[in-house]
PDB file of C-alpha atoms in Angstrom:
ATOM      1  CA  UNK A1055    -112.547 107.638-166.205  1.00  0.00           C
ATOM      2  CA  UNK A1056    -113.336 104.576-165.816  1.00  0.00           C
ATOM      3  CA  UNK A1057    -113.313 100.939-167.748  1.00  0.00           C
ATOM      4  CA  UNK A1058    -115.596  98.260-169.231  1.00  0.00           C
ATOM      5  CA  UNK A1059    -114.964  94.213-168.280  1.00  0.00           C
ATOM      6  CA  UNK A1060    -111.523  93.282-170.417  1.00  0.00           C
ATOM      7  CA  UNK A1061    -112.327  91.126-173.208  1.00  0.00           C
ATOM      8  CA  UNK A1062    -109.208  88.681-174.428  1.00  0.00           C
ATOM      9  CA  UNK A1063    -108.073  89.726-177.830  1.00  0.00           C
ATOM     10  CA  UNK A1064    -107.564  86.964-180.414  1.00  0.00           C
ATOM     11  CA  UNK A1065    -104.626  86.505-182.080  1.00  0.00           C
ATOM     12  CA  UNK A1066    -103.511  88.283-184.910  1.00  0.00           C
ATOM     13  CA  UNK A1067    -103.227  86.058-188.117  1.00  0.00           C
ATOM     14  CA  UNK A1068    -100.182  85.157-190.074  1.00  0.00           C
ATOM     15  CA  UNK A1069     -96.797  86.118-188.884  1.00  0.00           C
ATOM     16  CA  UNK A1070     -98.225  87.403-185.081  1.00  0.00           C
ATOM     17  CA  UNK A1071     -98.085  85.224-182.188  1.00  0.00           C
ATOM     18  CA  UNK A1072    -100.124  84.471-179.823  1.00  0.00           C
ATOM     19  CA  UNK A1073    -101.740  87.623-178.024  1.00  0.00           C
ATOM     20  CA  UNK A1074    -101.003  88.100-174.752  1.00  0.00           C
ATOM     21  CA  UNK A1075    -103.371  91.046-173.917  1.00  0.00           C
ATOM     22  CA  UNK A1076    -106.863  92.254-173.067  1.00  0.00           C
ATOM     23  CA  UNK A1077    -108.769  94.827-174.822  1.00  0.00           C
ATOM     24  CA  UNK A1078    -110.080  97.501-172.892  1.00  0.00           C
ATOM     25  CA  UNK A1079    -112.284 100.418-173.142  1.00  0.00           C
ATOM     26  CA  UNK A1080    -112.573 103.983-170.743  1.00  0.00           C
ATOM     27  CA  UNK A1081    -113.848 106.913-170.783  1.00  0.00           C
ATOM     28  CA  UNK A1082    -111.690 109.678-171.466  1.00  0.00           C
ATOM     29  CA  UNK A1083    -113.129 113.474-171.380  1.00  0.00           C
ATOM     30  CA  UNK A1084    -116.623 111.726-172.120  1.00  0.00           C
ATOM     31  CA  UNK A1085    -115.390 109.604-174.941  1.00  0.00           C
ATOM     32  CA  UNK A1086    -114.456 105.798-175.236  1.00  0.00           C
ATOM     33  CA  UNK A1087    -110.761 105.268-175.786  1.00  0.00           C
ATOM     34  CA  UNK A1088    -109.837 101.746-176.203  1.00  0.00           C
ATOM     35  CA  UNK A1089    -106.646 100.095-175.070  1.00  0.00           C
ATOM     36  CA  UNK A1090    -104.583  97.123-175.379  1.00  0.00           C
ATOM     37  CA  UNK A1091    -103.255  96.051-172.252  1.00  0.00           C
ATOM     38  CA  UNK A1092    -100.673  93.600-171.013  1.00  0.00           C
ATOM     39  CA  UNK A1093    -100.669  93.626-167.488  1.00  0.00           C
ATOM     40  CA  UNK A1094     -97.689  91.132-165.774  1.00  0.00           C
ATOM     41  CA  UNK A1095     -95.496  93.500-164.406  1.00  0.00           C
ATOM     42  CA  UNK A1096     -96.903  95.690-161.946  1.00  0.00           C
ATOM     43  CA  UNK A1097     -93.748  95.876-159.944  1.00  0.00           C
ATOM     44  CA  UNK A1098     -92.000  97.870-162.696  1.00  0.00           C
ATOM     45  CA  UNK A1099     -92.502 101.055-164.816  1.00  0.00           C
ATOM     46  CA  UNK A1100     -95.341 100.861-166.744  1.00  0.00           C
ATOM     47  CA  UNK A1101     -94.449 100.874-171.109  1.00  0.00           C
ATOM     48  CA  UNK A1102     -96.705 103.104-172.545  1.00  0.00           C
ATOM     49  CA  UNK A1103     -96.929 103.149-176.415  1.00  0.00           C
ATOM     50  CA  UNK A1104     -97.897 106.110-178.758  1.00  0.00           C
ATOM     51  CA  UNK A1105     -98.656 105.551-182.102  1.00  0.00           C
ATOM     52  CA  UNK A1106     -98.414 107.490-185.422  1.00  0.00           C
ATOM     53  CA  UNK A1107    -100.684 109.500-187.807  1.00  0.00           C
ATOM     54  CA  UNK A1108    -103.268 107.133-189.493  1.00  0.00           C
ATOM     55  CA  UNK A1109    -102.229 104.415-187.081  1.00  0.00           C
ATOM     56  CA  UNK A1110    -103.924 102.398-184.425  1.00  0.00           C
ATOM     57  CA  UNK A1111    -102.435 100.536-181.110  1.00  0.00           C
ATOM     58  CA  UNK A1112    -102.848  97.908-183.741  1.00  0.00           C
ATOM     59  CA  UNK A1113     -99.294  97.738-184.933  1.00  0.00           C
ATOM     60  CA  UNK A1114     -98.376  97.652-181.292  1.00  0.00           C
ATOM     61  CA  UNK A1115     -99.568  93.945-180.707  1.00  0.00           C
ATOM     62  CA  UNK A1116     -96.632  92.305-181.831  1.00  0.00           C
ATOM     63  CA  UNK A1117     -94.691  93.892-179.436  1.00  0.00           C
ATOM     64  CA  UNK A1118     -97.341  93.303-176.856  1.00  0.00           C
ATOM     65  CA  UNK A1119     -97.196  89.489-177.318  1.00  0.00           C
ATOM     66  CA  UNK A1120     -93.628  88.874-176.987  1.00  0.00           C
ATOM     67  CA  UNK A1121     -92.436  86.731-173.866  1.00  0.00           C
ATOM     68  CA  UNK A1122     -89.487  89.156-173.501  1.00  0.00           C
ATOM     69  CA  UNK A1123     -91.381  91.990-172.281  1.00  0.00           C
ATOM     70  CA  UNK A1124     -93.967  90.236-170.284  1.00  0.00           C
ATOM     71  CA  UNK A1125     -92.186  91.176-167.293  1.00  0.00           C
ATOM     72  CA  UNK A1126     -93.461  94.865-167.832  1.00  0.00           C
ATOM     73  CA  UNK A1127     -96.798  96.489-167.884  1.00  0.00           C
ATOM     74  CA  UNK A1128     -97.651  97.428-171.310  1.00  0.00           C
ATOM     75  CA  UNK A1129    -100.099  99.941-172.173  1.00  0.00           C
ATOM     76  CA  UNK A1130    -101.027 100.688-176.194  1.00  0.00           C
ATOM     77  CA  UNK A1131    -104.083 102.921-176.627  1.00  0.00           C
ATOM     78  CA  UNK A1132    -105.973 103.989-179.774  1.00  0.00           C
ATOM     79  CA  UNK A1133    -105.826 108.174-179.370  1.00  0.00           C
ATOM     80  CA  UNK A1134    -109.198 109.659-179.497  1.00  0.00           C
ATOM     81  CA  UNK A1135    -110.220 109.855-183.482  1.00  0.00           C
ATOM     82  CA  UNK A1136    -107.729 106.706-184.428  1.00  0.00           C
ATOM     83  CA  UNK A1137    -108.806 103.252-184.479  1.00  0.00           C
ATOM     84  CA  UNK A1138    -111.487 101.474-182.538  1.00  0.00           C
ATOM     85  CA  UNK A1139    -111.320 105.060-179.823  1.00  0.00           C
ATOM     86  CA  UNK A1140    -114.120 107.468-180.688  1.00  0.00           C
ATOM     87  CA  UNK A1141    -113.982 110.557-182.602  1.00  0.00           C
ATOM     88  CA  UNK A1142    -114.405 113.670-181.006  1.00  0.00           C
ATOM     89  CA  UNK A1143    -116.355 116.618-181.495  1.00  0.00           C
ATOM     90  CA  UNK A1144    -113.307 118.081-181.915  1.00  0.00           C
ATOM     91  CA  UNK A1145    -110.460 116.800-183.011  1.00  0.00           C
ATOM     92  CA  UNK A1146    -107.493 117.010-181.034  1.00  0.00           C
ATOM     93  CA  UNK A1147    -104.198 118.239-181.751  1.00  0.00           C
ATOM     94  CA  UNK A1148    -100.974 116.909-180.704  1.00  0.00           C
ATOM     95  CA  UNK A1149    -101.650 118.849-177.159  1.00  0.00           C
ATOM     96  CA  UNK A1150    -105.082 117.121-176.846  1.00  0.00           C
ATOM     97  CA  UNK A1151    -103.469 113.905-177.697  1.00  0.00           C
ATOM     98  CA  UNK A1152    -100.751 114.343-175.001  1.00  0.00           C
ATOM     99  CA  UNK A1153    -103.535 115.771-172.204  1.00  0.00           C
ATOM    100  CA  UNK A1154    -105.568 112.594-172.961  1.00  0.00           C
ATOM    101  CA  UNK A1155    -102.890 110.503-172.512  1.00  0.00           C
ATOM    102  CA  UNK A1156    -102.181 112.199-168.929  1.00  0.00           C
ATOM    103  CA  UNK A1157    -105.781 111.714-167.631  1.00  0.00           C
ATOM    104  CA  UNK A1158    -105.133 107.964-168.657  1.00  0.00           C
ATOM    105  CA  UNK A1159    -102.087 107.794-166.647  1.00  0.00           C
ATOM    106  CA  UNK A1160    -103.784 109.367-163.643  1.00  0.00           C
ATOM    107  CA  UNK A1161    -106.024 105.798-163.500  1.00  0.00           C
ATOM    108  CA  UNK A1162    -102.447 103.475-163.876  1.00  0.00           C
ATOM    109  CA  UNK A1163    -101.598 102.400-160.230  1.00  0.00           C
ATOM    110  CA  UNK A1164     -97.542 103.265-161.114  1.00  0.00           C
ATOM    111  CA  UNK A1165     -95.466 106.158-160.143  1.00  0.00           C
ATOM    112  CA  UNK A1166     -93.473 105.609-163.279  1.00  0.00           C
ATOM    113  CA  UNK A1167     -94.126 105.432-167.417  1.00  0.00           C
ATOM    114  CA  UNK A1168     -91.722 104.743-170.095  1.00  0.00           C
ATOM    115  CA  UNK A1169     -93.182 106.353-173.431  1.00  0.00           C
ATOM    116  CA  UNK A1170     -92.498 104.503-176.675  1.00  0.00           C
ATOM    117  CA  UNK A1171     -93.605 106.940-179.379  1.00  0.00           C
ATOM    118  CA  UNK A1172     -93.490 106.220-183.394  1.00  0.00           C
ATOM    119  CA  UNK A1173     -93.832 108.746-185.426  1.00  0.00           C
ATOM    120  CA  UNK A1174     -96.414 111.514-184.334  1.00  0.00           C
ATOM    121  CA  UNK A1175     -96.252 109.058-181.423  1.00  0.00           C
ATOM    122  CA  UNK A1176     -92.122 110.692-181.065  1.00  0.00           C
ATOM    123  CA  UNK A1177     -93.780 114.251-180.829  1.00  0.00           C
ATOM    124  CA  UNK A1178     -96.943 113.505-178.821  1.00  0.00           C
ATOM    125  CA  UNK A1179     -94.209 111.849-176.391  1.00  0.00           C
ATOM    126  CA  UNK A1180     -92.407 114.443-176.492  1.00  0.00           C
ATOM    127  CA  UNK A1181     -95.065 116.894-175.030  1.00  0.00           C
ATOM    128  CA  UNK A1182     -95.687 114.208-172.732  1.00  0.00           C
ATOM    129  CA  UNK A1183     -92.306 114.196-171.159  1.00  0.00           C
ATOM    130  CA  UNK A1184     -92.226 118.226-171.284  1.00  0.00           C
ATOM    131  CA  UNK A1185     -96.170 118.060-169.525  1.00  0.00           C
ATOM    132  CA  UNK A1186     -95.352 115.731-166.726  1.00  0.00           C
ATOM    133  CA  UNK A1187     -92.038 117.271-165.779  1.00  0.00           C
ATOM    134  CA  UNK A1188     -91.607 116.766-162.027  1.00  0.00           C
ATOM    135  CA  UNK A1189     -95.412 115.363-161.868  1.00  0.00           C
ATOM    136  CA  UNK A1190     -96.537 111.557-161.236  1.00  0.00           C
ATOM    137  CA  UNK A1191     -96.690 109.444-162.829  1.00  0.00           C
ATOM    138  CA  UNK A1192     -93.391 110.397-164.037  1.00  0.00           C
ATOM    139  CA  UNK A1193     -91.588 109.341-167.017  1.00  0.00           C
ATOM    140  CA  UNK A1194     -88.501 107.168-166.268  1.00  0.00           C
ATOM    141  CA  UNK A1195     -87.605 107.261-169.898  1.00  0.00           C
ATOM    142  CA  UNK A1196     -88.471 108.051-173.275  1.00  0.00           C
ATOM    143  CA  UNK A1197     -88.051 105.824-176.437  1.00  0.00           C
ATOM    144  CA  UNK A1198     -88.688 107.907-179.423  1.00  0.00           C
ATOM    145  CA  UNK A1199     -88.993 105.786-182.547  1.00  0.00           C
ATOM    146  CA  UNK A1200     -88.666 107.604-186.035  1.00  0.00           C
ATOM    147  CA  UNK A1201     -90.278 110.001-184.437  1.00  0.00           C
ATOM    148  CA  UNK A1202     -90.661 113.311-186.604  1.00  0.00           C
ATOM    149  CA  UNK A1203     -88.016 115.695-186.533  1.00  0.00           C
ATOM    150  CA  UNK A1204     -87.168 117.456-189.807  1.00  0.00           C
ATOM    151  CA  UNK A1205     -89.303 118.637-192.856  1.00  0.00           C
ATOM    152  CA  UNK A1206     -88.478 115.018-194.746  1.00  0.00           C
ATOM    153  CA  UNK A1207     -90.310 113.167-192.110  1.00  0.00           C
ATOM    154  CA  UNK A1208     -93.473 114.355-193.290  1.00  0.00           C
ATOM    155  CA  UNK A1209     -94.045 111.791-195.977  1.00  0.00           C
ATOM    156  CA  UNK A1210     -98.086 110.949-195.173  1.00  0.00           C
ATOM    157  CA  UNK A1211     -98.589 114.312-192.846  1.00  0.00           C
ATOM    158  CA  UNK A1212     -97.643 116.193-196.019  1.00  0.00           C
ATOM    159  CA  UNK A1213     -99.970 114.070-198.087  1.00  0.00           C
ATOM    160  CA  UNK A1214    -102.882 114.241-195.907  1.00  0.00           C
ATOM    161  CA  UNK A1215    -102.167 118.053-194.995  1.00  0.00           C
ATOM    162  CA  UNK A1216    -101.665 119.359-198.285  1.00  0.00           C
ATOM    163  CA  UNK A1217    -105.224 118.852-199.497  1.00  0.00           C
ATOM    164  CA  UNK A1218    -108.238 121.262-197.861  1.00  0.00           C
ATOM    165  CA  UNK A1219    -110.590 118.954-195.808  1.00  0.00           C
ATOM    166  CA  UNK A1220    -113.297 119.210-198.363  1.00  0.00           C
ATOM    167  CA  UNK A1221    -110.693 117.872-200.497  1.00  0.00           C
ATOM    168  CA  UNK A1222    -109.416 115.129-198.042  1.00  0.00           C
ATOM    169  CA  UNK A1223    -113.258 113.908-197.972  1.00  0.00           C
ATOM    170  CA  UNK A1224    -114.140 114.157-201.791  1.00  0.00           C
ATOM    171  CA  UNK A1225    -111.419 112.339-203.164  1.00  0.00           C
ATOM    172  CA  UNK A1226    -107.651 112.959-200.921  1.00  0.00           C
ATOM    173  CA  UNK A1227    -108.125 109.851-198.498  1.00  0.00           C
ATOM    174  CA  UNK A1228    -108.770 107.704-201.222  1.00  0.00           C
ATOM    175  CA  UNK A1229    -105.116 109.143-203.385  1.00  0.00           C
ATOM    176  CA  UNK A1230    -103.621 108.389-200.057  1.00  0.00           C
ATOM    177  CA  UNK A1231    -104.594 105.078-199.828  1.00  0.00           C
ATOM    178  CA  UNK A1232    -104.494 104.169-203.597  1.00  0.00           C
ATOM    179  CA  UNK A1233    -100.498 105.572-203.033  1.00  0.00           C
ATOM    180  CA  UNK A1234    -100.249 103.113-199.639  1.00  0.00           C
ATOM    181  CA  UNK A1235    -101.514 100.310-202.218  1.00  0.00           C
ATOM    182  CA  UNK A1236     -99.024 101.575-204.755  1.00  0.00           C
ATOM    183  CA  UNK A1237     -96.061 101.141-202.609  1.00  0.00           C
ATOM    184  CA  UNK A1238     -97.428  97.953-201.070  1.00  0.00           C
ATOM    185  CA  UNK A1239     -97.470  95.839-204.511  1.00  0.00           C
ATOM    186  CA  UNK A1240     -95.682  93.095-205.314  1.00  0.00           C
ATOM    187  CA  UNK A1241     -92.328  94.586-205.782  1.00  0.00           C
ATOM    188  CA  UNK A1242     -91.855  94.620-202.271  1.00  0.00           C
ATOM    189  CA  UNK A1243     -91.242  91.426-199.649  1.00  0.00           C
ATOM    190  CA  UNK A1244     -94.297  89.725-198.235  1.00  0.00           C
ATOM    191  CA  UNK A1245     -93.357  90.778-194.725  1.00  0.00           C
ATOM    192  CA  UNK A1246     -93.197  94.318-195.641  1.00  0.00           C
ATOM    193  CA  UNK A1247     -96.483  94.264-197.587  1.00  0.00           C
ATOM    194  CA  UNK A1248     -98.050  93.277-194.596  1.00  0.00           C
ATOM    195  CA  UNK A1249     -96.943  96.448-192.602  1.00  0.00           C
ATOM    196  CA  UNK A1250     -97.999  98.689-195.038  1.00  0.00           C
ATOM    197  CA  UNK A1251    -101.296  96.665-195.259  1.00  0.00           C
ATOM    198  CA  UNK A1252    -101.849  96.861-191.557  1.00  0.00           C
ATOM    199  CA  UNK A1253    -101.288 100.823-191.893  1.00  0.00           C
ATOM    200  CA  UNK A1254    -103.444 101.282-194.398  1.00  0.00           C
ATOM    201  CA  UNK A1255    -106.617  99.062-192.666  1.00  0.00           C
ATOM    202  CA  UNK A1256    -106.025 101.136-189.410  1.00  0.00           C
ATOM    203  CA  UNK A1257    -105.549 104.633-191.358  1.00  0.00           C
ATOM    204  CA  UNK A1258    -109.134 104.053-192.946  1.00  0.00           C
ATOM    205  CA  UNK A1259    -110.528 103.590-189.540  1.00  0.00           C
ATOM    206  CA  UNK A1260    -109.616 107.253-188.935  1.00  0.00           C
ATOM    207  CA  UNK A1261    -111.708 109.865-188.183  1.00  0.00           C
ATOM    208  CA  UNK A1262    -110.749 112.527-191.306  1.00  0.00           C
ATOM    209  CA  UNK A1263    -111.330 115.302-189.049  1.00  0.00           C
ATOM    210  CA  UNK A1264    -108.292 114.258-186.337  1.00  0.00           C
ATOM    211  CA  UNK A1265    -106.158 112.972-189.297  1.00  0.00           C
ATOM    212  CA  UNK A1266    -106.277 116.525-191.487  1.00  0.00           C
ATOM    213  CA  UNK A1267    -105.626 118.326-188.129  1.00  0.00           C
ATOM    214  CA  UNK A1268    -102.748 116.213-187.073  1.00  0.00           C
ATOM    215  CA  UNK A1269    -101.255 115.810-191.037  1.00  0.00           C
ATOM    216  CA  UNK A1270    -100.735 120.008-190.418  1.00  0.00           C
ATOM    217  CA  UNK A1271     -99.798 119.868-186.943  1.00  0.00           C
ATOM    218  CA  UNK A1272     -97.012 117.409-187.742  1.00  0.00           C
ATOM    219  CA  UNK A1273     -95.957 119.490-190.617  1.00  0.00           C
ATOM    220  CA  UNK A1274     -95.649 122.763-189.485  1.00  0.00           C
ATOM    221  CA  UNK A1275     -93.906 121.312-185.937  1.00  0.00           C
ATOM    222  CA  UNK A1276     -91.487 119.458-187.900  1.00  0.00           C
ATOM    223  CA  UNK A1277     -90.844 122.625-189.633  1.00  0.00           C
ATOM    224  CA  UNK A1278     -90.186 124.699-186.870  1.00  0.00           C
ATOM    225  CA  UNK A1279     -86.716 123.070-186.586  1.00  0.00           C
ATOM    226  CA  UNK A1280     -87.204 122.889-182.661  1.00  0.00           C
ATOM    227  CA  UNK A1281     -88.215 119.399-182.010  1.00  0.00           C
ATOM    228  CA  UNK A1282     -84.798 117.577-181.901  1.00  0.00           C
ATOM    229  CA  UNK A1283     -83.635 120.643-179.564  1.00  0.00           C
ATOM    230  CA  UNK A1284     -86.616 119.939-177.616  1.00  0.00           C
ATOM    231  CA  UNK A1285     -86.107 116.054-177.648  1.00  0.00           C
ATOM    232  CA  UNK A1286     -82.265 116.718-176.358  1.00  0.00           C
ATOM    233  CA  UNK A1287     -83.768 118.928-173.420  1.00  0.00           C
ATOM    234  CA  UNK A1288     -85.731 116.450-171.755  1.00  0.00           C
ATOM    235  CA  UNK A1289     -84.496 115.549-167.943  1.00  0.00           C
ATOM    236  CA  UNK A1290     -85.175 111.822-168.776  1.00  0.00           C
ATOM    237  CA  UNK A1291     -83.370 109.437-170.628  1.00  0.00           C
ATOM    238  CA  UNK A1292     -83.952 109.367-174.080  1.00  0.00           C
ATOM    239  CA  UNK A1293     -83.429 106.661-176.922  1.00  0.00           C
ATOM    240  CA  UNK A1294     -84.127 107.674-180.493  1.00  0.00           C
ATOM    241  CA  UNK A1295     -84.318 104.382-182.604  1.00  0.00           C
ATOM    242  CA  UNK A1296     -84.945 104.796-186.663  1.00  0.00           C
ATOM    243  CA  UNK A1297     -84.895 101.611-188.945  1.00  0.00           C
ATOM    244  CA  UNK A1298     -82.309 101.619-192.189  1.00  0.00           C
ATOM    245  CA  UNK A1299     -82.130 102.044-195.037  1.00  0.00           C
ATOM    246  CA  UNK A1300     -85.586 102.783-195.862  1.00  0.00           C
ATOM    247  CA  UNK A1301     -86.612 104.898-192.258  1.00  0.00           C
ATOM    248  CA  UNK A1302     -85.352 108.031-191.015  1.00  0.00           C
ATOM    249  CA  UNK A1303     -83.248 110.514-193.027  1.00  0.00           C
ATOM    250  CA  UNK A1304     -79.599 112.236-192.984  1.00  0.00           C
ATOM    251  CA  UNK A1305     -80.981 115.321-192.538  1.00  0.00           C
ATOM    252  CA  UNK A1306     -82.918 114.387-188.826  1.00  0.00           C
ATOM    253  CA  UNK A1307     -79.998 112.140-188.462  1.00  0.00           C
ATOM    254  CA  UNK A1308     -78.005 115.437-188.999  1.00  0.00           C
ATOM    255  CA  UNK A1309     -80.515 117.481-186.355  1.00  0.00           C
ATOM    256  CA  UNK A1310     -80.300 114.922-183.900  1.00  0.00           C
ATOM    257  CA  UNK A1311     -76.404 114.855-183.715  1.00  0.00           C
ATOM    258  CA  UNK A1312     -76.449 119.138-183.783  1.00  0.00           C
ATOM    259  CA  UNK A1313     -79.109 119.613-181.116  1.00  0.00           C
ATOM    260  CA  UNK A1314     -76.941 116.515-178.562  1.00  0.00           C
ATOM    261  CA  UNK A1315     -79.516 113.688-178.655  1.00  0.00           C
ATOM    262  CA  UNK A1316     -76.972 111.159-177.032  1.00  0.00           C
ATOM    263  CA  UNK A1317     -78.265 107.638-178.153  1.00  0.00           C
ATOM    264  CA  UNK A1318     -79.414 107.021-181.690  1.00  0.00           C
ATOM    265  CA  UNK A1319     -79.796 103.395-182.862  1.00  0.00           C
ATOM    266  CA  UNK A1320     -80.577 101.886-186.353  1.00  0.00           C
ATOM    267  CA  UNK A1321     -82.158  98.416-187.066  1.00  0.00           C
ATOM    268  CA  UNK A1322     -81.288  97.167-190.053  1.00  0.00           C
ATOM    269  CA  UNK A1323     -82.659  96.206-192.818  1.00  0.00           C
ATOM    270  CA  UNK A1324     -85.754  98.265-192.052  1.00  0.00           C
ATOM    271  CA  UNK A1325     -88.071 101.101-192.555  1.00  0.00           C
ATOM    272  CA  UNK A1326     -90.547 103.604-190.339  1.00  0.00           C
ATOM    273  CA  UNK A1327     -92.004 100.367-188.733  1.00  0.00           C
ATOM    274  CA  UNK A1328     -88.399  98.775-187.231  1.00  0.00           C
ATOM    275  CA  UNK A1329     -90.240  97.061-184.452  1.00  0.00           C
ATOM    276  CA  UNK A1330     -92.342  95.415-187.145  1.00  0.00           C
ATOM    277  CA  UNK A1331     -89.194  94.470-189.346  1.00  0.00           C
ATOM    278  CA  UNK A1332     -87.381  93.743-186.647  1.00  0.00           C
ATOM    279  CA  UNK A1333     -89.495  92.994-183.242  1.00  0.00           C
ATOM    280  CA  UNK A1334     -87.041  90.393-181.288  1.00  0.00           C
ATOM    281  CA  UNK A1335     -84.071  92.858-182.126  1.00  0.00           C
ATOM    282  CA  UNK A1336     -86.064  95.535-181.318  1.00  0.00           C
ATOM    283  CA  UNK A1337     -87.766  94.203-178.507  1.00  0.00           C
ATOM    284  CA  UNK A1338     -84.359  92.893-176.999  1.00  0.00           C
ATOM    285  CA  UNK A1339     -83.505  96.407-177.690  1.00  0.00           C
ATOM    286  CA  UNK A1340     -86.041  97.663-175.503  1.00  0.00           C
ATOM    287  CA  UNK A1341     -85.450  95.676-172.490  1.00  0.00           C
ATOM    288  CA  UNK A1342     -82.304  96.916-172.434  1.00  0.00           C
ATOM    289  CA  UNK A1343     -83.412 100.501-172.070  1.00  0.00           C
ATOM    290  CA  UNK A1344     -85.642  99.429-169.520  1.00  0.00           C
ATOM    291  CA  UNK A1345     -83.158  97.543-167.633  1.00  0.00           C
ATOM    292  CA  UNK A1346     -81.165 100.546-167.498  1.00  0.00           C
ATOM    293  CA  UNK A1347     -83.867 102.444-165.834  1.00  0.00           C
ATOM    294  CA  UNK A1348     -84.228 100.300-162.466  1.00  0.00           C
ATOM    295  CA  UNK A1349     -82.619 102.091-160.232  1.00  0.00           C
ATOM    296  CA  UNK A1350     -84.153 105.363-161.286  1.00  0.00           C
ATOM    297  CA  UNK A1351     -87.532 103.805-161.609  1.00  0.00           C
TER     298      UNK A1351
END
């Protein structure tokens, strides 16, 4: 593995601030993954983030450029078949997502990650955690945001996964982005029509292949029923964060509380995106979590 010059990323328009990354690409199993990296604090855990089905490290930036977590590391790739990464021959599944995401570790000069997974991110991290058990790097802690859980999570997976690929490439991407533009009219605030927006530009850089697989993997893990049990048996900490009212459900909400997942945070008001709706609350949030971790990490 190995990576191209950075190049400085300009700054996002509108309500983003300033970037405060590079853009980098590396070859991962023979393919180019690209990667946004902030790279300050290199005495500390590295913050790796995972992102969702559809998704790119795009919706990461925000994050990325805020002064309060300059002092860490931070790490947001595009996974192989999502954004400006390459597609595959095959696509992965959420195992091949978490394997790449290893070999891209290997190359981080840390003995320590903290995993911030939305979404598919929350299950891909999950694997992660379960993959590098007593292996370095080795994950200090685990922030799992709206990850999937339950059956009701599955609000795009079950979209995407319910049609038949030939399907998905006639005419089922184009229903799931006509219902993206549907919920993203003007009955909504400008700030959240811009998150849905962003989701939508980075879902139709997608390659169909890797978003079918991962729309079935996502539904038939979250219904399994094992994932919060799973999330609760990790040996690191763990943080699940959902936004509310409009992000994750009583009935994960229900699982997470049954299975013994300790800390489980809301933001508020906010939806599957809280670090979008709420990034200095979240981000203060977050360096709380990794404050905790110093004198583990």
């Amino acid at each position: 593995m190995h990576s191209d010059s950075p190049r400085r990323a300009s700054s996002p328009p509108g309500a983003w601030t300033d970037a405060r990354f590079t853009l980098e690409r590396l070859q991962v199993d023979g393919h180019g993954l690209r990667r946004r990296v902030a790279p300050e604090g290199a005495d500390r855990p590295a913050v790796l983030y995972i992102h969702g089905l559809g998704e790119s490290a795009l919706c990461f930036e925000r994050l990325l450029s805020l002064p309060a977590l300059a002092p860490w590391t931070q790490l947001a790739p595009d996974l192989l078949g999502y954004g400006l990464s390459a597609w595959p021959e095959r696509a992965r599944d959420l195992n091949g997502h978490a394997d790449d995401l290893v070999r891209l570790l290997e190359t981080l000069e840390t003995r320590s990650v903290v995993l911030v997974g939305h979404s598919m991110g929350g299950v891909i991290g999950t694997i992660l955690c379960e993959t590098l058990a007593r292996r370095e790097p080795r994950v200090a802690g685990f922030v799992n945001v709206e990850g999937n859980i339950a059956p009701p999570d599955c609000t795009f997976s079950s979209l995407i996964g319910g049609f038949s690929f030939d399907d998905l490439l006639e005419s089922g991407l184009d229903n799931v982005l006509d219902h993206i533009d549907a919920l993203s009219g003007p009955q909504i605030d400008a700030e959240r029509r811009s998150v849905l927006r962003a989701y939508q530009a980075s879902m139709q850089l997608a390659d169909p292949r890797t978003l079918h697989r991962n729309g079935r993997d996502l539904v038939q893990v979250s219904a399994d029923g094992e994932l919060a049990g799973r999330l609760a048996r990790l040996d690191v900490p763990t943080l699940f964060l959902h936004g509310s009212p409009r992000g994750t459900g009583a009935e994960t909400l229900e699982r997470l509380a049954h299975a013994g997942v300790g800390e489980v945070e809301a933001f508020s008001p906010a939806g599957h995106w809280p670090f979008l709706d709420q990034p200095h609350a979240f981000a203060a949030r977050l360096v709380r979590f990794l404050d905790s971790l110093t004198g583990s990490a």
